[in-house]
XYZ file of C-alpha atoms in Angstrom:
755
model
C -11.763 209.168 28.561
C -11.031 205.894 30.423
C -12.018 203.531 27.774
C -9.457 205.186 25.310
C -7.091 204.983 27.938
C -7.376 201.309 28.443
C -7.483 200.818 24.642
C -4.075 202.886 24.553
C -2.359 200.749 27.212
C -3.979 197.263 25.349
C -2.316 198.378 21.950
C 0.682 199.254 23.459
C 1.280 195.943 25.243
C 0.071 194.096 21.923
C 2.807 195.869 20.387
C 5.177 195.232 22.954
C 4.675 191.377 22.483
C 4.923 191.494 18.794
C 8.288 193.590 19.155
C 9.309 190.618 21.550
C 8.562 187.997 19.234
C 10.268 189.371 16.314
C 13.672 190.220 18.480
C 13.125 185.962 19.331
C 13.289 185.462 15.828
C 16.475 187.407 15.108
C 17.603 185.744 17.668
C 19.789 182.274 17.963
C 18.524 179.732 15.895
C 19.277 177.061 18.941
C 17.252 176.991 21.493
C 18.694 177.590 24.958
C 17.517 174.597 27.265
C 18.261 173.657 30.501
C 19.713 170.861 31.641
C 16.690 168.616 32.581
C 16.042 166.704 35.957
C 16.145 163.090 35.149
C 14.633 161.967 38.733
C 11.293 161.242 36.453
C 13.077 158.715 34.542
C 13.789 156.508 37.607
C 11.573 153.543 37.144
C 10.633 154.039 33.859
C 10.711 151.177 30.906
C 12.405 152.379 28.052
C 12.811 150.475 24.473
C 15.580 151.041 22.671
C 15.492 150.283 18.952
C 18.601 150.328 17.076
C 17.429 150.291 13.554
C 18.390 147.464 11.207
C 20.631 144.837 11.805
C 22.192 141.760 10.144
C 22.027 141.523 6.615
C 19.580 145.097 6.737
C 22.616 147.463 6.681
C 20.983 150.679 6.181
C 22.263 153.747 4.603
C 26.269 153.927 4.015
C 28.032 156.803 4.779
C 30.742 158.287 2.055
C 33.535 156.437 4.195
C 31.781 152.965 4.403
C 30.482 153.732 7.789
C 26.926 151.326 8.065
C 23.793 152.896 9.665
C 23.080 149.719 11.425
C 26.628 150.032 13.134
C 25.955 153.993 14.235
C 22.409 153.247 15.459
C 23.845 150.716 17.832
C 26.750 152.500 19.388
C 24.068 155.283 19.915
C 21.635 152.841 21.180
C 24.310 151.525 23.714
C 25.341 154.685 24.866
C 22.288 155.986 25.510
C 21.175 152.670 27.634
C 24.050 153.232 29.868
C 22.809 156.752 30.743
C 19.522 155.667 31.320
C 20.305 153.127 33.342
C 22.499 155.478 35.007
C 19.618 157.319 36.420
C 17.260 154.160 37.577
C 15.667 153.565 34.017
C 14.627 149.965 33.056
C 16.243 149.419 29.436
C 15.348 146.995 26.929
C 17.241 146.862 23.671
C 15.789 145.345 20.927
C 19.135 144.307 19.732
C 22.574 144.487 21.168
C 24.864 143.093 18.391
C 24.965 143.286 14.564
C 22.068 140.909 14.181
C 18.278 141.332 13.003
C 15.974 141.301 15.838
C 14.101 137.842 14.319
C 16.319 136.481 11.348
C 12.869 135.791 9.141
C 11.550 138.180 6.883
C 11.776 142.013 6.953
C 8.425 142.505 7.763
C 8.228 140.022 10.770
C 11.369 141.730 11.882
C 9.916 145.239 11.733
C 6.899 143.951 13.952
C 8.676 142.229 16.315
C 10.792 145.454 17.338
C 7.445 147.130 19.066
C 5.867 144.057 19.853
C 8.601 143.663 22.523
C 7.589 147.188 24.169
C 3.983 145.778 24.013
C 4.660 142.707 25.844
C 6.900 144.395 28.822
C 4.165 147.567 28.960
C 7.306 149.889 28.105
C 6.709 153.943 29.007
C 8.616 155.020 25.925
C 9.634 153.216 22.647
C 12.555 155.130 20.578
C 13.602 153.571 17.289
C 17.298 155.541 16.560
C 18.498 155.775 12.962
C 20.662 157.778 10.843
C 18.921 159.411 7.488
C 20.426 158.961 3.789
C 20.141 161.169 0.769
C 18.509 159.066 -1.801
C 20.793 157.774 -4.735
C 23.825 159.909 -3.499
C 26.887 158.519 -1.662
C 28.325 161.976 -0.644
C 26.221 165.159 -0.006
C 26.192 168.509 1.919
C 22.705 167.580 3.003
C 21.916 166.978 6.680
C 19.094 167.870 9.032
C 17.564 166.716 12.180
C 14.201 164.657 11.626
C 12.263 163.337 14.477
C 8.919 161.121 13.786
C 6.309 160.642 16.370
C 3.501 158.175 15.833
C 1.305 159.541 13.346
C -2.379 158.886 15.135
C -0.871 159.414 18.356
C -1.226 163.597 19.136
C -0.631 162.709 22.872
C 2.043 161.058 23.962
C 4.080 160.266 21.153
C 3.769 164.148 19.828
C 4.970 164.795 23.346
C 7.391 162.778 23.769
C 9.280 163.279 20.236
C 8.825 167.007 21.008
C 11.300 166.898 23.964
C 13.695 164.714 22.257
C 13.633 167.179 19.070
C 14.516 170.034 20.806
C 17.298 168.341 22.871
C 18.513 166.826 19.582
C 18.371 170.269 17.809
C 20.350 172.004 20.720
C 23.258 169.423 20.485
C 23.597 168.997 16.934
C 22.835 172.698 15.588
C 21.811 170.957 12.084
C 21.010 173.387 9.342
C 17.655 172.259 8.856
C 15.455 170.371 11.388
C 11.770 169.061 11.179
C 9.347 167.179 13.824
C 7.125 165.034 11.526
C 4.283 162.856 12.031
C 5.546 159.268 10.850
C 3.749 156.013 10.096
C 6.969 153.846 10.221
C 5.934 150.282 10.894
C 7.729 150.134 14.141
C 6.249 153.327 15.918
C 2.622 152.517 14.162
C 2.404 149.263 15.731
C 3.667 150.185 19.351
C 1.151 150.717 21.858
C 2.998 153.608 24.301
C 4.822 156.816 23.609
C 6.672 156.095 19.969
C 9.503 157.938 18.598
C 11.790 157.381 15.531
C 15.126 159.687 15.492
C 16.667 160.523 12.116
C 19.198 162.449 14.348
C 21.355 163.500 11.040
C 22.257 162.195 7.557
C 25.035 159.547 7.661
C 25.812 160.537 3.601
C 27.025 164.024 4.729
C 30.560 163.333 5.267
C 31.083 165.160 8.659
C 28.163 163.655 10.185
C 29.745 160.321 9.342
C 33.437 161.392 10.420
C 31.639 162.338 13.682
C 30.137 159.463 14.453
C 32.906 157.283 13.861
C 34.455 159.033 17.145
C 33.229 157.908 20.619
C 32.725 161.822 21.305
C 30.257 162.078 17.924
C 28.330 159.086 19.352
C 28.120 160.471 23.047
C 26.738 163.801 21.664
C 23.908 162.111 19.812
C 23.179 159.826 22.870
C 23.276 162.431 25.445
C 20.678 164.956 23.285
C 18.604 161.672 23.240
C 18.905 160.982 26.841
C 18.340 164.729 27.827
C 14.782 164.698 25.575
C 14.056 161.496 27.246
C 14.573 162.896 30.706
C 12.558 166.249 29.732
C 9.927 164.031 28.632
C 9.059 162.165 31.896
C 10.402 165.242 34.102
C 6.944 166.544 34.761
C 5.442 163.146 35.643
C 3.325 160.923 32.745
C -0.063 160.074 33.747
C -1.014 156.565 33.144
C -4.329 154.746 33.118
C -3.254 152.040 35.483
C -6.452 149.942 35.081
C -9.638 149.947 32.760
C -12.920 147.920 34.108
C -16.316 147.077 32.727
C -18.670 146.592 35.736
C -22.266 144.698 35.128
C -23.148 143.642 38.318
C -25.618 146.691 39.017
C -27.410 146.736 35.446
C -26.158 144.383 32.882
C -27.697 146.586 29.733
C -26.213 149.766 31.432
C -22.766 148.883 32.563
C -20.376 150.971 34.416
C -17.097 152.004 33.343
C -14.460 152.485 35.899
C -10.612 153.685 35.011
C -8.066 153.971 37.853
C -5.803 156.992 36.873
C -2.445 158.077 38.129
C -1.304 161.931 37.308
C 2.663 160.571 37.439
C 3.607 163.100 40.427
C 1.367 165.839 38.821
C -2.400 166.365 39.390
C -4.603 165.404 36.583
C -6.375 167.997 34.531
C -10.140 167.503 34.910
C -10.825 169.418 31.610
C -8.885 166.840 29.937
C -10.186 163.666 30.334
C -11.633 161.745 27.557
C -13.858 158.765 27.159
C -15.140 157.635 24.029
C -17.398 154.850 23.519
C -17.549 153.628 19.951
C -15.565 156.415 18.823
C -18.382 158.864 20.177
C -17.376 161.170 23.076
C -18.970 160.605 26.447
C -18.936 162.635 29.689
C -17.329 160.764 33.013
C -17.210 162.073 36.437
C -14.052 162.448 38.021
C -13.869 160.763 41.598
C -10.605 161.177 43.042
C -8.182 158.720 41.069
C -10.962 157.320 38.949
C -13.277 157.854 36.151
C -16.714 156.649 36.265
C -19.181 156.611 33.286
C -22.580 154.494 33.217
C -24.353 154.313 29.789
C -27.151 156.609 29.845
C -29.541 153.690 28.304
C -29.509 150.438 27.356
C -26.608 149.492 24.928
C -27.539 147.737 21.759
C -26.299 144.031 21.416
C -23.218 143.552 19.950
C -19.779 144.732 21.153
C -18.730 148.314 22.107
C -15.424 149.862 22.317
C -13.827 152.138 25.036
C -10.714 154.316 24.999
C -9.961 156.237 27.809
C -6.827 158.923 28.199
C -6.354 161.645 30.478
C -3.638 164.740 30.767
C -2.040 166.195 33.813
C -1.642 169.865 34.891
C 1.705 169.666 33.758
C 0.791 168.934 30.075
C 1.759 165.419 29.825
C -1.005 163.180 28.292
C -1.136 159.240 28.787
C -1.171 156.175 26.677
C -4.924 155.662 25.857
C -6.352 152.151 27.783
C -9.022 150.317 25.527
C -11.808 147.723 26.564
C -14.429 146.193 25.133
C -18.175 146.066 26.313
C -20.113 142.810 25.060
C -23.803 143.105 25.113
C -25.887 140.181 24.382
C -29.401 139.792 25.362
C -31.201 136.820 24.818
C -33.857 136.323 21.870
C -37.459 137.075 23.157
C -39.322 137.074 20.208
C -39.352 135.538 16.750
C -41.383 136.690 13.624
C -41.532 134.111 10.790
C -42.751 135.902 6.954
C -43.047 133.652 3.977
C -41.878 135.484 1.196
C -45.102 134.433 -1.092
C -48.324 132.857 -0.558
C -47.587 130.005 -2.569
C -44.570 127.778 -3.723
C -42.305 129.286 -6.231
C -41.979 126.662 -9.212
C -38.114 126.083 -9.718
C -36.781 128.142 -6.713
C -36.711 127.877 -2.821
C -39.824 129.134 -0.750
C -37.727 132.226 1.252
C -39.235 132.711 4.600
C -37.864 135.957 6.642
C -36.740 135.882 10.130
C -36.610 138.505 12.579
C -35.502 137.913 16.219
C -35.873 141.037 18.930
C -34.951 141.117 22.930
C -37.035 141.940 25.672
C -36.839 145.564 24.922
C -37.435 144.389 21.300
C -34.249 145.759 20.023
C -32.302 143.442 17.384
C -30.576 140.598 19.377
C -26.387 140.391 18.400
C -25.036 139.321 15.002
C -24.435 135.618 14.983
C -27.174 134.957 16.898
C -27.740 131.278 15.853
C -31.183 130.033 14.647
C -31.809 125.998 14.371
C -34.439 125.147 11.600
C -36.878 122.045 11.251
C -39.480 121.999 8.587
C -42.450 119.289 9.058
C -42.014 118.519 5.401
C -39.888 119.392 1.793
C -36.041 120.069 2.221
C -34.105 122.974 3.739
C -31.316 124.563 2.433
C -29.622 124.987 5.597
C -30.860 123.542 8.873
C -28.831 126.175 10.938
C -27.965 129.779 10.397
C -27.241 133.147 12.052
C -28.438 136.840 12.496
C -27.344 139.852 11.032
C -28.826 143.236 12.450
C -31.524 140.896 14.212
C -32.608 139.172 10.435
C -31.979 136.174 8.506
C -33.638 134.040 5.912
C -34.441 130.218 5.598
C -35.235 128.611 2.284
C -37.677 125.674 1.964
C -37.557 123.613 -1.164
C -39.622 120.644 -2.728
C -42.507 121.844 -0.790
C -45.608 119.164 -1.188
C -48.793 120.725 -2.275
C -50.115 120.299 1.660
C -47.499 122.861 2.400
C -45.071 122.615 5.388
C -44.561 124.235 8.930
C -41.125 125.864 9.082
C -39.914 126.098 12.965
C -37.392 128.307 14.117
C -35.621 128.020 17.458
C -33.288 130.363 19.189
C -32.022 130.287 22.407
C -35.228 129.199 25.042
C -38.176 130.416 22.504
C -39.415 129.208 19.264
C -41.784 130.159 16.651
C -43.507 128.294 13.451
C -45.292 129.118 10.251
C -47.202 127.573 7.796
C -45.567 127.579 4.154
C -48.110 127.054 1.499
C -47.174 124.411 -1.162
C -49.374 125.439 -4.072
C -47.079 125.991 -6.839
C -46.953 129.091 -9.143
C -44.301 130.463 -11.073
C -42.148 133.811 -9.169
C -40.325 136.393 -10.287
C -37.114 135.476 -8.547
C -33.516 134.320 -8.957
C -29.873 134.081 -7.522
C -26.879 136.386 -8.476
C -23.791 134.791 -8.446
C -20.223 135.923 -9.550
C -17.770 133.189 -11.616
C -16.783 130.445 -9.368
C -20.346 130.520 -7.414
C -20.094 133.019 -4.612
C -23.292 134.786 -4.013
C -23.402 138.697 -5.079
C -25.187 140.417 -2.247
C -26.595 144.180 -3.099
C -26.958 143.597 -6.865
C -29.478 145.788 -8.444
C -32.420 144.055 -10.377
C -34.833 145.851 -12.810
C -37.627 144.103 -14.245
C -39.312 145.894 -17.295
C -42.423 145.082 -18.956
C -45.070 146.714 -21.285
C -47.007 147.913 -18.221
C -44.453 149.139 -15.295
C -40.590 148.585 -14.139
C -40.152 146.984 -10.912
C -37.099 147.008 -8.693
C -35.220 144.844 -6.245
C -31.430 143.734 -4.515
C -30.137 140.538 -3.873
C -29.813 139.736 -0.343
C -26.913 138.293 1.566
C -27.403 134.688 -0.091
C -27.703 136.276 -3.578
C -31.223 135.878 -4.097
C -33.788 138.471 -4.951
C -37.710 138.453 -5.698
C -40.495 140.228 -6.106
C -44.391 139.934 -5.681
C -46.447 140.016 -8.401
C -46.166 138.829 -12.146
C -46.699 141.897 -14.310
C -48.371 141.193 -18.082
C -45.985 141.727 -20.759
C -42.668 141.039 -19.120
C -39.940 142.028 -21.556
C -36.173 142.022 -19.792
C -34.400 141.785 -16.410
C -31.162 143.969 -16.027
C -28.795 142.658 -13.633
C -25.971 144.931 -12.218
C -23.467 145.059 -9.235
C -20.308 147.401 -9.041
C -17.510 145.499 -10.766
C -19.188 143.252 -12.473
C -20.693 143.442 -16.154
C -23.962 144.329 -16.716
C -26.713 141.228 -17.711
C -29.462 141.806 -19.593
C -31.629 138.851 -19.624
C -35.129 138.153 -21.758
C -37.968 137.891 -19.536
C -41.171 136.684 -21.218
C -42.291 134.931 -18.178
C -42.065 134.718 -14.659
C -39.361 131.914 -13.220
C -36.815 131.355 -11.282
C -33.230 132.821 -13.000
C -29.578 131.752 -11.641
C -27.694 134.910 -13.203
C -23.758 134.129 -13.092
C -21.628 137.962 -13.506
C -18.706 138.377 -15.127
C -16.436 140.561 -13.274
C -14.984 143.691 -15.112
C -11.600 143.926 -13.153
C -12.240 140.934 -10.630
C -9.206 141.839 -8.069
C -10.818 145.222 -7.430
C -14.043 144.060 -5.865
C -14.727 145.161 -2.526
C -11.293 146.761 -2.172
C -10.310 150.226 -1.109
C -8.327 152.364 -3.008
C -7.111 156.282 -2.078
C -6.443 158.621 -4.940
C -4.722 161.705 -3.562
C -4.972 164.576 -6.294
C -1.626 166.655 -5.831
C -2.184 170.347 -4.746
C -5.573 172.345 -4.731
C -3.723 175.377 -3.278
C -5.791 178.452 -5.024
C -2.837 180.838 -4.377
C -0.374 179.260 -6.934
C 0.060 180.994 -10.269
C -1.873 180.341 -13.147
C -0.026 177.508 -14.638
C 0.274 175.586 -11.319
C -3.774 176.217 -10.755
C -4.566 174.508 -14.196
C -1.788 171.534 -13.078
C -4.293 171.221 -9.779
C -6.969 171.029 -11.779
C -5.797 168.548 -14.309
C -4.919 166.482 -11.244
C -8.510 166.627 -9.661
C -10.109 165.758 -13.154
C -7.860 162.616 -13.783
C -8.216 161.636 -9.742
C -12.112 162.076 -10.665
C -11.907 160.320 -13.641
C -9.798 157.418 -12.362
C -12.634 157.101 -9.385
C -15.083 156.416 -11.610
C -13.354 153.476 -13.356
C -12.269 152.082 -10.118
C -15.943 152.179 -8.347
C -17.171 150.645 -11.849
C -14.874 147.903 -11.260
C -16.530 147.151 -7.432
C -13.579 149.361 -5.498
C -14.451 151.612 -2.651
C -12.827 155.177 -3.672
C -11.691 157.711 -1.014
C -10.301 161.049 -2.310
C -7.981 163.405 -0.008
C -9.292 166.382 -1.355
C -12.081 168.117 -2.600
C -11.558 170.089 -5.880
C -10.875 174.057 -3.998
C -8.802 172.458 -1.145
C -5.281 172.066 -0.709
C -4.341 169.735 2.035
C -1.094 169.111 3.691
C 0.523 165.824 3.062
C 0.000 164.340 6.742
C -3.587 165.350 6.448
C -3.500 163.550 3.347
C -1.728 160.325 4.853
C -3.828 160.408 8.050
C -7.030 159.843 5.813
C -5.028 156.969 3.587
C -3.584 155.305 6.757
C -7.230 154.887 8.369
C -8.941 153.645 5.400
C -7.496 150.503 5.285
C -6.751 150.633 1.927
C -4.966 148.398 -0.673
C -3.126 151.043 -2.878
C -2.693 154.687 -2.560
C -2.205 156.633 -5.895
C -0.628 160.175 -5.983
C -1.511 162.155 -9.286
C 0.249 165.079 -10.438
C 1.020 167.072 -13.440
C 4.365 168.113 -14.460
C 4.540 172.152 -15.317
C 7.438 173.713 -17.777
C 8.844 170.214 -18.385
C 9.420 168.127 -21.666
C 6.441 166.271 -22.166
C 6.795 163.325 -20.402
C 5.475 160.485 -18.002
C 6.883 158.796 -14.911
C 5.689 157.069 -12.177
C 7.767 157.118 -8.421
C 7.857 154.232 -6.087
C 9.360 153.379 -2.555
C 12.834 151.939 -3.403
C 12.460 148.787 -1.497
C 9.356 147.721 -3.165
C 9.541 145.496 -5.976
C 5.813 145.190 -6.742
C 5.367 148.951 -7.021
C 8.457 149.525 -8.760
C 7.087 146.894 -11.406
C 3.607 148.911 -11.570
C 5.108 152.103 -11.882
C 6.935 151.278 -14.560
C 3.889 150.014 -16.722
C 2.062 152.839 -15.706
C 4.590 155.223 -17.002
C 4.900 153.136 -20.113
C 1.237 152.800 -20.525
C 0.662 156.972 -20.262
C 3.295 157.589 -22.703
C 2.023 155.553 -25.562
C -1.644 157.015 -24.473
C -0.525 160.617 -24.370
C 2.279 160.336 -27.031
C 4.662 161.452 -24.800
C 8.304 160.937 -23.222
C 8.468 157.642 -20.858
C 10.613 158.635 -18.056
C 9.621 155.113 -16.715
C 9.897 153.941 -12.929
C 11.488 156.344 -10.421
C 12.458 155.445 -6.455
C 12.095 158.017 -4.649
C 11.436 158.592 -0.541
C 9.181 161.377 -0.730
C 6.555 161.504 2.374
C 3.748 159.908 0.978
C 5.657 157.010 -0.439
C 7.624 156.428 3.212
C 4.410 157.143 5.204
C 1.742 155.265 3.729
C 0.474 151.574 5.063
C -0.198 150.645 1.771
C 1.520 149.551 -1.467
C 1.759 153.325 -3.088
C 2.627 154.958 -6.449
C 3.081 158.823 -7.535
C 2.269 159.239 -10.972
C 3.431 162.654 -12.799
C 2.296 163.325 -16.352
C 3.765 166.446 -18.487
C 2.348 168.353 -21.571
C -1.274 169.820 -20.616
C -0.066 173.170 -21.354
C -0.488 172.260 -25.032
C -4.034 170.883 -24.238
C -6.851 173.204 -24.994
C -9.322 174.032 -22.494
C -12.355 172.369 -24.030
C -9.991 169.291 -24.576
C -8.787 169.032 -21.363
C -11.560 166.580 -19.706
C -11.132 164.380 -22.158
C -7.380 164.324 -21.768
C -7.828 163.528 -18.061
C -10.285 160.574 -18.921
C -7.519 159.527 -21.244
C -5.011 159.544 -18.520
C -7.201 157.735 -15.855
C -7.841 154.929 -18.428
C -4.293 154.406 -18.939
C -3.363 154.582 -15.175
C -5.821 151.883 -14.232
C -4.915 149.582 -17.209
C -1.563 149.630 -15.733
C -2.642 148.510 -12.713
C -4.561 145.463 -14.354
C -2.724 141.825 -14.931
C -2.502 141.362 -18.498
C -5.411 139.630 -20.254
C -3.926 136.867 -22.479
C -7.248 136.464 -24.259
C -7.984 139.998 -24.674
C -9.662 141.485 -27.458
C -9.572 144.969 -28.821
C -12.738 147.035 -29.488
C -12.385 150.234 -31.368
C -15.725 152.392 -31.309
C -16.320 154.956 -33.540
C -18.952 157.673 -33.568
C -20.250 159.419 -36.789
C -23.099 161.697 -37.765
C -23.478 161.981 -41.619
C -20.643 160.207 -42.037
C -18.401 162.913 -39.892
C -16.977 161.851 -36.516
C -18.580 163.105 -33.659
C -16.224 164.411 -31.160
C -16.948 164.335 -27.272
C -19.426 161.594 -27.223
C -19.179 159.511 -24.197
C -18.960 155.775 -24.456
C -19.707 152.911 -22.203
C -18.997 149.087 -22.654
C -20.576 146.643 -20.468
C -22.081 149.610 -18.089
C -18.695 150.027 -16.556
C -15.788 150.795 -18.749
C -16.122 154.262 -19.688
C -14.276 156.534 -22.342
C -14.572 160.035 -24.454
C -14.315 159.903 -28.340
C -11.971 162.442 -29.511
C -11.813 164.642 -32.780
C -11.486 161.498 -34.764
C -14.811 160.482 -33.225
C -13.030 156.983 -32.254
C -12.110 155.734 -28.115
C -10.668 152.034 -27.749
C -11.378 149.419 -25.056
C -8.333 147.499 -25.014
C -7.794 144.251 -23.120
C -11.678 143.134 -23.146
C -12.716 139.847 -22.514
C -14.083 137.666 -25.569
C -17.391 137.328 -25.899
C -20.943 139.577 -25.933
C -20.772 143.149 -24.755
C -22.870 145.959 -24.110
C -22.353 149.281 -25.976
C -23.907 152.803 -25.164
C -23.182 156.123 -27.107
C -24.330 159.379 -26.109
C -23.366 162.479 -27.787
C -25.527 164.751 -26.056
C -28.342 164.673 -28.294
C -28.966 160.680 -29.066
C -28.237 157.533 -27.147
C -27.437 154.873 -28.915
C -27.322 150.792 -27.543
C -25.341 148.160 -29.529
C -25.154 144.512 -28.588
C -21.341 143.832 -29.953
C -21.501 140.025 -30.733
C -19.041 137.340 -30.603
C -15.965 138.845 -29.884
C -13.202 136.505 -30.087
C -10.009 136.197 -28.187
C -7.166 138.320 -29.430
C -9.552 139.957 -31.909
C -9.515 143.514 -32.978
C -12.989 144.880 -33.594
C -14.058 148.030 -35.065
C -17.497 149.139 -34.208
C -18.999 152.167 -36.422
C -22.293 153.370 -34.987
C -24.019 155.774 -36.712
C -25.441 158.374 -34.439
C -28.179 159.677 -36.691
C -29.742 155.968 -37.445
C -32.675 154.348 -35.363
C -31.146 152.292 -32.428
C -29.217 149.470 -33.650
C -29.502 145.858 -32.059
C -26.709 144.329 -33.010
C -23.221 143.864 -34.303
C -22.426 141.016 -36.382
C -18.674 142.111 -36.802
């Protein structure tokens, strides 16, 4: 009975709590907040940044009020209030001027730099929003942005400020949003950007022309700032690394302040190289000692704390440099002979007294008793390096390598023999590291990869050599005749040179399986197009990041965090229009001329490839376009409702190809290659077509796929219909030529296409 009574009491209390929550939901929309105690604001350093200024006017109200003027008026009134309670206030501008009268980018970087130089406790950028493309509108809202990568101090400051803005202004809509604007992204303190209201709303514009309207906003910001500082904000006063007791296991010591409230011992974070460690709290200090010898090189340390009032410090960072001297050198000649026509590689490994690789960049001095050295000084990577001897006499040579206080020597043979080795470079002579080498003979196959200098070699010379295939991401595959062992220099042609080693973020829209059938199909198509585009970019040598998997729907803020943490050069969101006229359009940030041009070309390419209406480039201020750190486009296509399910994959491949070509500069000498796959003179649909091991197509009902924009010269074509694979060498393609290559799938291998 007691158990049943306790259960009934528990259920009753839960029901009462739910009723209270529902009653609160039905209550007033504006939160009732007390006037905060501003005593905690005394002594704090606050940087106020009135947005825009000078020739950058910002938005304009329906009555001609300029955003830059409204921002400055609110900031000056707010500064007066903060100074009255003892805060030290710095304004990035006090008149109608730019902070730096140079480029807009430099001006935006200087604003948070001011806060960083003076060690501000808070950076607040004051703005007023606008409805894109409309001068008069009934839309207004309060939007408060915090630095996206700071879920501690910036989020806490923004939360306090946002609550008081909403209480004072009573907007019809309000949002607390992670932001990635340059001015808050580059601030190394609690950073907030306020969009208190829309200046394009007639009522807002009228109010901001009055002292009372300006004072209302300034007071709301003021109370929010006081509320943030009231419980005390903790700080990491100092962060030092002590090597005195053990140079391989240094001690990290952080001196802390709770800001007037005790520190929470369960909310102290110390990370080394991004991994959480367990420090010891000793009064106002956090101490951590490395559990074992740290590896040679540089290590990052980050410390932040929280007090019992729930406020979080700004992270403090330091670096640890471990550079133990070399203790042993090992020299290993790659061959027991001197390769004819090429250098003799000698691999070098250097470790410290504990047998660990020395720090990257350790200098190695080389000396040869005979012959010539390609370089007489090299540096290590991962404890390894390679030396190269040329013109070795028959008697051989002695190679000596010195690093620090130690050295080692090895005898390099001088007897000359052919060797399977070579050099791979890009057009222009830069070495291509990591290129795949496949050597085939009548008896076996062997594989290798190029090293950092672009060199490769193989032990042994099998009989019956046939060919050497050379491939690297971003370059056209090269196939070399190889009838005998020799040194070969291969210069690779780029598939799309500007994408090699660049990072691209692809963001397929949607992913939420709870949508209706039409929306789900559109989301599936977006994923398929993104997947196909990923393959094209990777073939062009790019590193590609997808923001979601096919079965998940991520919020925009998660997608932006993925994009902005990747140091990408381009962000592309891909979506499909449902229920609209079949059309293509590409959206871009209104102030970015480059992405505006790209958007126009992409939309036109899609319209031509898909046979839909070209809606062109559309300026937009959507969250992804505003919050990415890189150039961004948002691409939409329509008309997939008419595409049968069995043809959807081919349609998405066509979209991906059109998008990618819109991102490529025009090729003045481009050729046009049309591939037609046939079986008994009938077209073969859905055959995979690959050109130069990189460009990928899929034949349509007519058995054809077109490769536009191809460089002149020789190309290698592969067609796979699921039953047979055919290889064709497309020979002698000339600049501006239109070449049609018909491949009969039932015929034996076709060695050449003579045009």
